[in-house]
Amino acid sequence: MFIYIFLFFRILRFYFLLLKNGAWLVFVFLALFLLMINEFNEREKP
């Protein structure tokens, strides 16, 4: 049982490290996505 908890925390720590390093990537993708939506809305206007 203890081994499972240990593995869980290992995976959790790895995930948080990944999140910390990949946070700027997510931010960049979000910014690009918002820009695309804005561009699309501008194009849809008559």
PDB file of C-alpha atoms in Angstrom:
ATOM      1  CA  MET A   1       0.000   0.000   0.000  1.00  0.00           C
ATOM      2  CA  PHE A   2       2.819   2.395   0.895  1.00  0.00           C
ATOM      3  CA  ILE A   3       4.452   1.801  -2.498  1.00  0.00           C
ATOM      4  CA  TYR A   4       1.357   3.089  -4.283  1.00  0.00           C
ATOM      5  CA  ILE A   5       1.363   6.312  -2.247  1.00  0.00           C
ATOM      6  CA  PHE A   6       5.075   6.730  -2.995  1.00  0.00           C
ATOM      7  CA  LEU A   7       4.497   6.248  -6.728  1.00  0.00           C
ATOM      8  CA  PHE A   8       1.563   8.636  -6.646  1.00  0.00           C
ATOM      9  CA  PHE A   9       3.687  11.371  -5.084  1.00  0.00           C
ATOM     10  CA  ARG A  10       6.488  10.705  -7.557  1.00  0.00           C
ATOM     11  CA  ILE A  11       4.086  11.122 -10.481  1.00  0.00           C
ATOM     12  CA  LEU A  12       2.510  14.177  -8.866  1.00  0.00           C
ATOM     13  CA  ARG A  13       5.914  15.824  -8.382  1.00  0.00           C
ATOM     14  CA  PHE A  14       6.875  15.039 -11.998  1.00  0.00           C
ATOM     15  CA  TYR A  15       3.546  16.496 -13.182  1.00  0.00           C
ATOM     16  CA  PHE A  16       4.079  19.714 -11.225  1.00  0.00           C
ATOM     17  CA  LEU A  17       7.612  20.067 -12.617  1.00  0.00           C
ATOM     18  CA  LEU A  18       6.208  19.576 -16.111  1.00  0.00           C
ATOM     19  CA  LEU A  19       3.483  22.116 -15.391  1.00  0.00           C
ATOM     20  CA  LYS A  20       6.016  24.664 -14.112  1.00  0.00           C
ATOM     21  CA  ASN A  21       8.220  24.251 -17.182  1.00  0.00           C
ATOM     22  CA  GLY A  22       5.303  24.045 -19.624  1.00  0.00           C
ATOM     23  CA  ALA A  23       3.223  26.880 -18.166  1.00  0.00           C
ATOM     24  CA  TRP A  24       4.687  29.470 -20.564  1.00  0.00           C
ATOM     25  CA  LEU A  25       3.936  27.137 -23.490  1.00  0.00           C
ATOM     26  CA  VAL A  26       0.283  26.892 -22.454  1.00  0.00           C
ATOM     27  CA  PHE A  27       0.190  30.680 -22.088  1.00  0.00           C
ATOM     28  CA  VAL A  28       1.629  31.165 -25.599  1.00  0.00           C
ATOM     29  CA  PHE A  29      -0.880  28.723 -27.105  1.00  0.00           C
ATOM     30  CA  LEU A  30      -3.727  30.460 -25.279  1.00  0.00           C
ATOM     31  CA  ALA A  31      -2.580  33.859 -26.557  1.00  0.00           C
ATOM     32  CA  LEU A  32      -2.367  32.557 -30.140  1.00  0.00           C
ATOM     33  CA  PHE A  33      -5.819  30.981 -29.811  1.00  0.00           C
ATOM     34  CA  LEU A  34      -7.322  34.266 -28.585  1.00  0.00           C
ATOM     35  CA  LEU A  35      -5.628  36.136 -31.440  1.00  0.00           C
ATOM     36  CA  MET A  36      -7.093  33.685 -33.959  1.00  0.00           C
ATOM     37  CA  ILE A  37     -10.591  34.119 -32.491  1.00  0.00           C
ATOM     38  CA  ASN A  38     -10.192  37.907 -32.609  1.00  0.00           C
ATOM     39  CA  GLU A  39      -9.033  37.750 -36.229  1.00  0.00           C
ATOM     40  CA  PHE A  40     -11.975  35.493 -37.129  1.00  0.00           C
ATOM     41  CA  ASN A  41     -14.458  37.857 -35.468  1.00  0.00           C
ATOM     42  CA  GLU A  42     -12.978  40.844 -37.302  1.00  0.00           C
ATOM     43  CA  ARG A  43     -13.283  38.983 -40.595  1.00  0.00           C
ATOM     44  CA  GLU A  44     -16.919  38.019 -39.922  1.00  0.00           C
ATOM     45  CA  LYS A  45     -17.977  41.651 -39.492  1.00  0.00           C
ATOM     46  CA  PRO A  46     -19.502  43.204 -42.613  1.00  0.00           C
TER      47      PRO A  46
END
